[in-house]
């Protein structure tokens, strides 16, 4: 078991390293504790808690990166990792097309702690299981429900960061999440399903108050009743319509068609062989009308409550709100110090690694769509004819992030400013720039929330990252919705 002094000595060993050709090195130790609980059909499916601890060392030698990671942490292990990382960097330098440059920063000595009211790891396990059992029972009170799932997830990440530039950063980041779903099933093809607060649940930075603040028990009846109603609901037919998206579906739309295309390492081709590139190439910065003028999107790891909320990224860059789309115009990217230097800008602080054993990549933080005005109810009331689609259910987008099709759990017909008939398995499709330029209304702060995505995959070897997307319901004109029936 490494002591704080072991971690300090290991970090200082890396921060003070000297080697021929070495221009930079950093040390990042991480202790990650997770707890996951789920019930399926009222029976325990997963109840586990585990801890992972280790450290990674990055070095820049002869203009190339080297990285090594080991479990545990002390000065001797740090020396071993340094030797390995330096050897890898020297080997890589023989193949490097150009030396890596880093955008300058002012090294920080600081700390960050996620604010929380109640430590989720201190809440007794029986209390959590009892809540999930009560939710399961409440969902099953609706006749016709044949399947249920309830779940919770908690995560504490303690991090130590040292660099040869003089940075010394400690962080403790706390995440809590949970949710439920109900299904009415007659056959494999005849299923109605609803989720709350959204598919996969809602996940935020914070303590157990995230769970108690969801009002899960109060939502059971409507969630179950809509699942049963969807069982016999028709499929939404293909049409061009005015489309209103729920906030959680706007969140997914931001993630797939704004967040991923603006990852600057992807823009430069680092993901080409795995998950594609981006249409938003660097020469379009400052000229591409990405979206309508009412659309402003910021990368904001300083926003409270998001899964992309932290004090410093894994380059040691302090968290700050950075506009990427300003009044519809593409103005910047998610970047690291390395990719920002290629673009000739400052880093937007988006370098993140899944764990101690992973090399950091450019990842989304909180991609927040600035709220507009009014409420979802007012938006519906002022829409004569249209469709409201809610709760993400499916997504598909091409490898340049241009053409997409997304789907929801439920659609509501809008006629004369009122919600009418419901439809199951609704989908809509479009082209990223055309779609975002058709946005003519974004609801205000009352309907705004940072939705959490706990499972964003990227990289080779693959890494999972937790991101946030701040969104309120929004309206889009002349969108292709539905499918051939």
mmCIF file with all atom_site columns, C-alpha atoms in Angstrom, residues 61-215:
data_model
loop_
_atom_site.group_PDB
_atom_site.id
_atom_site.type_symbol
_atom_site.label_atom_id
_atom_site.label_alt_id
_atom_site.label_comp_id
_atom_site.label_asym_id
_atom_site.label_entity_id
_atom_site.label_seq_id
_atom_site.pdbx_PDB_ins_code
_atom_site.Cartn_x
_atom_site.Cartn_y
_atom_site.Cartn_z
_atom_site.occupancy
_atom_site.B_iso_or_equiv
_atom_site.pdbx_formal_charge
_atom_site.auth_seq_id
_atom_site.auth_comp_id
_atom_site.auth_asym_id
_atom_site.auth_atom_id
_atom_site.pdbx_PDB_model_num
ATOM 1   C CA . UNK A 1 61  ? 12.740  12.684  -25.701 1.00 0.00 ? 61  UNK A CA 1
ATOM 2   C CA . UNK A 1 62  ? 14.230  13.719  -29.042 1.00 0.00 ? 62  UNK A CA 1
ATOM 3   C CA . UNK A 1 63  ? 10.790  15.154  -29.919 1.00 0.00 ? 63  UNK A CA 1
ATOM 4   C CA . UNK A 1 64  ? 8.816   11.907  -29.442 1.00 0.00 ? 64  UNK A CA 1
ATOM 5   C CA . UNK A 1 65  ? 6.550   10.603  -26.689 1.00 0.00 ? 65  UNK A CA 1
ATOM 6   C CA . UNK A 1 66  ? 7.326   7.635   -24.477 1.00 0.00 ? 66  UNK A CA 1
ATOM 7   C CA . UNK A 1 67  ? 4.898   6.287   -21.876 1.00 0.00 ? 67  UNK A CA 1
ATOM 8   C CA . UNK A 1 68  ? 5.050   3.554   -19.243 1.00 0.00 ? 68  UNK A CA 1
ATOM 9   C CA . UNK A 1 69  ? 2.725   2.616   -16.393 1.00 0.00 ? 69  UNK A CA 1
ATOM 10  C CA . UNK A 1 70  ? 2.976   0.315   -13.384 1.00 0.00 ? 70  UNK A CA 1
ATOM 11  C CA . UNK A 1 71  ? 0.616   -0.744  -10.563 1.00 0.00 ? 71  UNK A CA 1
ATOM 12  C CA . UNK A 1 72  ? 1.507   0.495   -7.103  1.00 0.00 ? 72  UNK A CA 1
ATOM 13  C CA . UNK A 1 73  ? 3.784   3.480   -6.558  1.00 0.00 ? 73  UNK A CA 1
ATOM 14  C CA . UNK A 1 74  ? 7.170   4.193   -5.021  1.00 0.00 ? 74  UNK A CA 1
ATOM 15  C CA . UNK A 1 75  ? 10.473  5.765   -6.047  1.00 0.00 ? 75  UNK A CA 1
ATOM 16  C CA . UNK A 1 76  ? 11.981  2.513   -7.379  1.00 0.00 ? 76  UNK A CA 1
ATOM 17  C CA . UNK A 1 77  ? 8.915   1.819   -9.543  1.00 0.00 ? 77  UNK A CA 1
ATOM 18  C CA . UNK A 1 78  ? 9.070   5.401   -10.811 1.00 0.00 ? 78  UNK A CA 1
ATOM 19  C CA . UNK A 1 79  ? 12.704  4.863   -11.845 1.00 0.00 ? 79  UNK A CA 1
ATOM 20  C CA . UNK A 1 80  ? 11.736  1.672   -13.701 1.00 0.00 ? 80  UNK A CA 1
ATOM 21  C CA . UNK A 1 81  ? 8.873   3.400   -15.503 1.00 0.00 ? 81  UNK A CA 1
ATOM 22  C CA . UNK A 1 82  ? 11.103  6.331   -16.441 1.00 0.00 ? 82  UNK A CA 1
ATOM 23  C CA . UNK A 1 83  ? 13.717  4.035   -17.975 1.00 0.00 ? 83  UNK A CA 1
ATOM 24  C CA . UNK A 1 84  ? 11.046  2.246   -20.008 1.00 0.00 ? 84  UNK A CA 1
ATOM 25  C CA . UNK A 1 85  ? 9.345   5.459   -21.153 1.00 0.00 ? 85  UNK A CA 1
ATOM 26  C CA . UNK A 1 86  ? 12.653  7.023   -22.209 1.00 0.00 ? 86  UNK A CA 1
ATOM 27  C CA . UNK A 1 87  ? 13.598  3.908   -24.196 1.00 0.00 ? 87  UNK A CA 1
ATOM 28  C CA . UNK A 1 88  ? 10.213  3.933   -25.950 1.00 0.00 ? 88  UNK A CA 1
ATOM 29  C CA . UNK A 1 89  ? 10.547  7.631   -26.771 1.00 0.00 ? 89  UNK A CA 1
ATOM 30  C CA . UNK A 1 90  ? 14.020  7.157   -28.287 1.00 0.00 ? 90  UNK A CA 1
ATOM 31  C CA . UNK A 1 91  ? 12.752  4.291   -30.419 1.00 0.00 ? 91  UNK A CA 1
ATOM 32  C CA . UNK A 1 92  ? 9.715   6.301   -31.515 1.00 0.00 ? 92  UNK A CA 1
ATOM 33  C CA . UNK A 1 93  ? 11.841  9.316   -32.404 1.00 0.00 ? 93  UNK A CA 1
ATOM 34  C CA . UNK A 1 94  ? 13.446  7.360   -35.252 1.00 0.00 ? 94  UNK A CA 1
ATOM 35  C CA . UNK A 1 95  ? 10.042  7.184   -36.964 1.00 0.00 ? 95  UNK A CA 1
ATOM 36  C CA . UNK A 1 96  ? 8.621   10.582  -36.019 1.00 0.00 ? 96  UNK A CA 1
ATOM 37  C CA . UNK A 1 97  ? 7.633   12.777  -38.972 1.00 0.00 ? 97  UNK A CA 1
ATOM 38  C CA . UNK A 1 98  ? 8.105   15.954  -36.926 1.00 0.00 ? 98  UNK A CA 1
ATOM 39  C CA . UNK A 1 99  ? 9.123   16.685  -33.326 1.00 0.00 ? 99  UNK A CA 1
ATOM 40  C CA . UNK A 1 100 ? 6.290   17.126  -30.841 1.00 0.00 ? 100 UNK A CA 1
ATOM 41  C CA . UNK A 1 101 ? 5.838   20.668  -29.592 1.00 0.00 ? 101 UNK A CA 1
ATOM 42  C CA . UNK A 1 102 ? 3.768   21.688  -26.548 1.00 0.00 ? 102 UNK A CA 1
ATOM 43  C CA . UNK A 1 103 ? 1.726   24.870  -26.278 1.00 0.00 ? 103 UNK A CA 1
ATOM 44  C CA . UNK A 1 104 ? 3.133   26.837  -23.329 1.00 0.00 ? 104 UNK A CA 1
ATOM 45  C CA . UNK A 1 105 ? 1.327   26.996  -19.984 1.00 0.00 ? 105 UNK A CA 1
ATOM 46  C CA . UNK A 1 106 ? 2.102   28.459  -16.598 1.00 0.00 ? 106 UNK A CA 1
ATOM 47  C CA . UNK A 1 107 ? 2.792   25.445  -14.340 1.00 0.00 ? 107 UNK A CA 1
ATOM 48  C CA . UNK A 1 108 ? 0.258   25.171  -11.529 1.00 0.00 ? 108 UNK A CA 1
ATOM 49  C CA . UNK A 1 109 ? 0.555   24.036  -7.933  1.00 0.00 ? 109 UNK A CA 1
ATOM 50  C CA . UNK A 1 110 ? -2.982  23.486  -6.774  1.00 0.00 ? 110 UNK A CA 1
ATOM 51  C CA . UNK A 1 111 ? -5.714  21.097  -5.726  1.00 0.00 ? 111 UNK A CA 1
ATOM 52  C CA . UNK A 1 112 ? -9.336  20.366  -6.581  1.00 0.00 ? 112 UNK A CA 1
ATOM 53  C CA . UNK A 1 113 ? -12.144 18.515  -4.799  1.00 0.00 ? 113 UNK A CA 1
ATOM 54  C CA . UNK A 1 114 ? -15.612 17.792  -6.208  1.00 0.00 ? 114 UNK A CA 1
ATOM 55  C CA . UNK A 1 115 ? -18.133 19.515  -3.920  1.00 0.00 ? 115 UNK A CA 1
ATOM 56  C CA . UNK A 1 116 ? -20.623 17.049  -2.412  1.00 0.00 ? 116 UNK A CA 1
ATOM 57  C CA . UNK A 1 117 ? -23.140 16.847  0.422   1.00 0.00 ? 117 UNK A CA 1
ATOM 58  C CA . UNK A 1 118 ? -23.200 13.090  1.163   1.00 0.00 ? 118 UNK A CA 1
ATOM 59  C CA . UNK A 1 119 ? -20.387 10.604  0.490   1.00 0.00 ? 119 UNK A CA 1
ATOM 60  C CA . UNK A 1 120 ? -22.008 7.789   -1.553  1.00 0.00 ? 120 UNK A CA 1
ATOM 61  C CA . UNK A 1 121 ? -19.430 5.269   -0.318  1.00 0.00 ? 121 UNK A CA 1
ATOM 62  C CA . UNK A 1 122 ? -20.549 5.969   3.259   1.00 0.00 ? 122 UNK A CA 1
ATOM 63  C CA . UNK A 1 123 ? -24.211 5.201   2.518   1.00 0.00 ? 123 UNK A CA 1
ATOM 64  C CA . UNK A 1 124 ? -24.876 1.629   3.744   1.00 0.00 ? 124 UNK A CA 1
ATOM 65  C CA . UNK A 1 125 ? -25.231 -0.926  0.964   1.00 0.00 ? 125 UNK A CA 1
ATOM 66  C CA . UNK A 1 126 ? -28.577 -2.225  2.331   1.00 0.00 ? 126 UNK A CA 1
ATOM 67  C CA . UNK A 1 127 ? -30.041 1.295   2.058   1.00 0.00 ? 127 UNK A CA 1
ATOM 68  C CA . UNK A 1 128 ? -29.108 1.477   -1.630  1.00 0.00 ? 128 UNK A CA 1
ATOM 69  C CA . UNK A 1 129 ? -30.479 -1.994  -2.373  1.00 0.00 ? 129 UNK A CA 1
ATOM 70  C CA . UNK A 1 130 ? -33.699 -1.202  -0.488  1.00 0.00 ? 130 UNK A CA 1
ATOM 71  C CA . UNK A 1 131 ? -34.234 1.889   -2.650  1.00 0.00 ? 131 UNK A CA 1
ATOM 72  C CA . UNK A 1 132 ? -33.725 -0.116  -5.837  1.00 0.00 ? 132 UNK A CA 1
ATOM 73  C CA . UNK A 1 133 ? -36.171 -2.774  -4.595  1.00 0.00 ? 133 UNK A CA 1
ATOM 74  C CA . UNK A 1 134 ? -38.790 -0.115  -3.841  1.00 0.00 ? 134 UNK A CA 1
ATOM 75  C CA . UNK A 1 135 ? -38.343 1.286   -7.352  1.00 0.00 ? 135 UNK A CA 1
ATOM 76  C CA . UNK A 1 136 ? -38.708 -2.188  -8.853  1.00 0.00 ? 136 UNK A CA 1
ATOM 77  C CA . UNK A 1 137 ? -41.905 -2.818  -6.897  1.00 0.00 ? 137 UNK A CA 1
ATOM 78  C CA . UNK A 1 138 ? -43.347 0.543   -7.885  1.00 0.00 ? 138 UNK A CA 1
ATOM 79  C CA . UNK A 1 139 ? -42.628 -0.065  -11.584 1.00 0.00 ? 139 UNK A CA 1
ATOM 80  C CA . UNK A 1 140 ? -44.349 -3.456  -11.403 1.00 0.00 ? 140 UNK A CA 1
ATOM 81  C CA . UNK A 1 141 ? -47.549 -1.982  -9.973  1.00 0.00 ? 141 UNK A CA 1
ATOM 82  C CA . UNK A 1 142 ? -48.526 -1.039  -13.537 1.00 0.00 ? 142 UNK A CA 1
ATOM 83  C CA . UNK A 1 143 ? -50.275 -4.002  -15.222 1.00 0.00 ? 143 UNK A CA 1
ATOM 84  C CA . UNK A 1 144 ? -48.444 -5.184  -18.339 1.00 0.00 ? 144 UNK A CA 1
ATOM 85  C CA . UNK A 1 145 ? -44.872 -4.551  -17.139 1.00 0.00 ? 145 UNK A CA 1
ATOM 86  C CA . UNK A 1 146 ? -42.802 -7.669  -17.809 1.00 0.00 ? 146 UNK A CA 1
ATOM 87  C CA . UNK A 1 147 ? -39.246 -6.457  -17.187 1.00 0.00 ? 147 UNK A CA 1
ATOM 88  C CA . UNK A 1 148 ? -37.463 -3.918  -14.975 1.00 0.00 ? 148 UNK A CA 1
ATOM 89  C CA . UNK A 1 149 ? -33.971 -2.698  -14.268 1.00 0.00 ? 149 UNK A CA 1
ATOM 90  C CA . UNK A 1 150 ? -32.756 -0.371  -11.509 1.00 0.00 ? 150 UNK A CA 1
ATOM 91  C CA . UNK A 1 151 ? -29.134 0.630   -11.003 1.00 0.00 ? 151 UNK A CA 1
ATOM 92  C CA . UNK A 1 152 ? -26.651 2.929   -9.251  1.00 0.00 ? 152 UNK A CA 1
ATOM 93  C CA . UNK A 1 153 ? -22.995 3.702   -9.891  1.00 0.00 ? 153 UNK A CA 1
ATOM 94  C CA . UNK A 1 154 ? -20.402 5.594   -7.830  1.00 0.00 ? 154 UNK A CA 1
ATOM 95  C CA . UNK A 1 155 ? -16.804 6.521   -8.554  1.00 0.00 ? 155 UNK A CA 1
ATOM 96  C CA . UNK A 1 156 ? -14.041 8.286   -6.623  1.00 0.00 ? 156 UNK A CA 1
ATOM 97  C CA . UNK A 1 157 ? -10.859 9.226   -8.511  1.00 0.00 ? 157 UNK A CA 1
ATOM 98  C CA . UNK A 1 158 ? -7.838  10.520  -6.545  1.00 0.00 ? 158 UNK A CA 1
ATOM 99  C CA . UNK A 1 159 ? -5.057  11.925  -8.747  1.00 0.00 ? 159 UNK A CA 1
ATOM 100 C CA . UNK A 1 160 ? -1.522  13.255  -8.243  1.00 0.00 ? 160 UNK A CA 1
ATOM 101 C CA . UNK A 1 161 ? 0.281   15.092  -11.067 1.00 0.00 ? 161 UNK A CA 1
ATOM 102 C CA . UNK A 1 162 ? 3.917   16.260  -11.198 1.00 0.00 ? 162 UNK A CA 1
ATOM 103 C CA . UNK A 1 163 ? 5.853   17.645  -14.173 1.00 0.00 ? 163 UNK A CA 1
ATOM 104 C CA . UNK A 1 164 ? 9.361   18.759  -14.998 1.00 0.00 ? 164 UNK A CA 1
ATOM 105 C CA . UNK A 1 165 ? 7.915   22.246  -15.595 1.00 0.00 ? 165 UNK A CA 1
ATOM 106 C CA . UNK A 1 166 ? 7.083   22.504  -11.871 1.00 0.00 ? 166 UNK A CA 1
ATOM 107 C CA . UNK A 1 167 ? 3.409   21.475  -11.761 1.00 0.00 ? 167 UNK A CA 1
ATOM 108 C CA . UNK A 1 168 ? 2.163   19.757  -8.582  1.00 0.00 ? 168 UNK A CA 1
ATOM 109 C CA . UNK A 1 169 ? -1.567  19.035  -8.622  1.00 0.00 ? 169 UNK A CA 1
ATOM 110 C CA . UNK A 1 170 ? -3.846  16.850  -6.491  1.00 0.00 ? 170 UNK A CA 1
ATOM 111 C CA . UNK A 1 171 ? -7.491  16.187  -7.318  1.00 0.00 ? 171 UNK A CA 1
ATOM 112 C CA . UNK A 1 172 ? -10.356 14.115  -5.893  1.00 0.00 ? 172 UNK A CA 1
ATOM 113 C CA . UNK A 1 173 ? -13.242 13.730  -8.327  1.00 0.00 ? 173 UNK A CA 1
ATOM 114 C CA . UNK A 1 174 ? -16.518 12.135  -7.214  1.00 0.00 ? 174 UNK A CA 1
ATOM 115 C CA . UNK A 1 175 ? -19.268 10.845  -9.540  1.00 0.00 ? 175 UNK A CA 1
ATOM 116 C CA . UNK A 1 176 ? -22.702 9.450   -8.670  1.00 0.00 ? 176 UNK A CA 1
ATOM 117 C CA . UNK A 1 177 ? -25.380 8.112   -10.984 1.00 0.00 ? 177 UNK A CA 1
ATOM 118 C CA . UNK A 1 178 ? -28.409 5.904   -11.315 1.00 0.00 ? 178 UNK A CA 1
ATOM 119 C CA . UNK A 1 179 ? -31.687 5.261   -13.046 1.00 0.00 ? 179 UNK A CA 1
ATOM 120 C CA . UNK A 1 180 ? -34.307 2.711   -14.001 1.00 0.00 ? 180 UNK A CA 1
ATOM 121 C CA . UNK A 1 181 ? -36.215 1.283   -16.931 1.00 0.00 ? 181 UNK A CA 1
ATOM 122 C CA . UNK A 1 182 ? -39.429 -0.653  -17.452 1.00 0.00 ? 182 UNK A CA 1
ATOM 123 C CA . UNK A 1 183 ? -40.468 -2.847  -20.371 1.00 0.00 ? 183 UNK A CA 1
ATOM 124 C CA . UNK A 1 184 ? -43.726 -4.311  -21.598 1.00 0.00 ? 184 UNK A CA 1
ATOM 125 C CA . UNK A 1 185 ? -42.976 -7.252  -23.872 1.00 0.00 ? 185 UNK A CA 1
ATOM 126 C CA . UNK A 1 186 ? -45.317 -9.508  -25.864 1.00 0.00 ? 186 UNK A CA 1
ATOM 127 C CA . UNK A 1 187 ? -42.682 -11.003 -28.174 1.00 0.00 ? 187 UNK A CA 1
ATOM 128 C CA . UNK A 1 188 ? -39.144 -10.161 -29.284 1.00 0.00 ? 188 UNK A CA 1
ATOM 129 C CA . UNK A 1 189 ? -40.554 -7.729  -31.858 1.00 0.00 ? 189 UNK A CA 1
ATOM 130 C CA . UNK A 1 190 ? -43.377 -6.357  -29.734 1.00 0.00 ? 190 UNK A CA 1
ATOM 131 C CA . UNK A 1 191 ? -41.766 -4.318  -26.939 1.00 0.00 ? 191 UNK A CA 1
ATOM 132 C CA . UNK A 1 192 ? -42.484 -1.011  -25.253 1.00 0.00 ? 192 UNK A CA 1
ATOM 133 C CA . UNK A 1 193 ? -39.710 0.432   -23.091 1.00 0.00 ? 193 UNK A CA 1
ATOM 134 C CA . UNK A 1 194 ? -39.166 3.635   -21.138 1.00 0.00 ? 194 UNK A CA 1
ATOM 135 C CA . UNK A 1 195 ? -36.254 4.855   -19.055 1.00 0.00 ? 195 UNK A CA 1
ATOM 136 C CA . UNK A 1 196 ? -35.850 7.472   -16.344 1.00 0.00 ? 196 UNK A CA 1
ATOM 137 C CA . UNK A 1 197 ? -34.240 10.010  -16.033 1.00 0.00 ? 197 UNK A CA 1
ATOM 138 C CA . UNK A 1 198 ? -32.785 8.917   -19.389 1.00 0.00 ? 198 UNK A CA 1
ATOM 139 C CA . UNK A 1 199 ? -31.547 5.739   -21.039 1.00 0.00 ? 199 UNK A CA 1
ATOM 140 C CA . UNK A 1 200 ? -28.550 4.447   -19.084 1.00 0.00 ? 200 UNK A CA 1
ATOM 141 C CA . UNK A 1 201 ? -29.479 6.726   -16.180 1.00 0.00 ? 201 UNK A CA 1
ATOM 142 C CA . UNK A 1 202 ? -28.208 10.137  -15.187 1.00 0.00 ? 202 UNK A CA 1
ATOM 143 C CA . UNK A 1 203 ? -24.643 10.538  -13.923 1.00 0.00 ? 203 UNK A CA 1
ATOM 144 C CA . UNK A 1 204 ? -23.161 13.702  -12.426 1.00 0.00 ? 204 UNK A CA 1
ATOM 145 C CA . UNK A 1 205 ? -20.221 14.887  -10.372 1.00 0.00 ? 205 UNK A CA 1
ATOM 146 C CA . UNK A 1 206 ? -21.380 15.003  -6.777  1.00 0.00 ? 206 UNK A CA 1
ATOM 147 C CA . UNK A 1 207 ? -22.388 12.778  -3.890  1.00 0.00 ? 207 UNK A CA 1
ATOM 148 C CA . UNK A 1 208 ? -25.381 10.638  -2.991  1.00 0.00 ? 208 UNK A CA 1
ATOM 149 C CA . UNK A 1 209 ? -27.547 13.748  -3.238  1.00 0.00 ? 209 UNK A CA 1
ATOM 150 C CA . UNK A 1 210 ? -27.451 13.161  -7.022  1.00 0.00 ? 210 UNK A CA 1
ATOM 151 C CA . UNK A 1 211 ? -29.507 9.977   -6.423  1.00 0.00 ? 211 UNK A CA 1
ATOM 152 C CA . UNK A 1 212 ? -31.960 11.477  -3.924  1.00 0.00 ? 212 UNK A CA 1
ATOM 153 C CA . UNK A 1 213 ? -32.420 14.531  -6.157  1.00 0.00 ? 213 UNK A CA 1
ATOM 154 C CA . UNK A 1 214 ? -33.706 12.490  -9.098  1.00 0.00 ? 214 UNK A CA 1
ATOM 155 C CA . UNK A 1 215 ? -37.131 11.871  -7.523  1.00 0.00 ? 215 UNK A CA 1
#
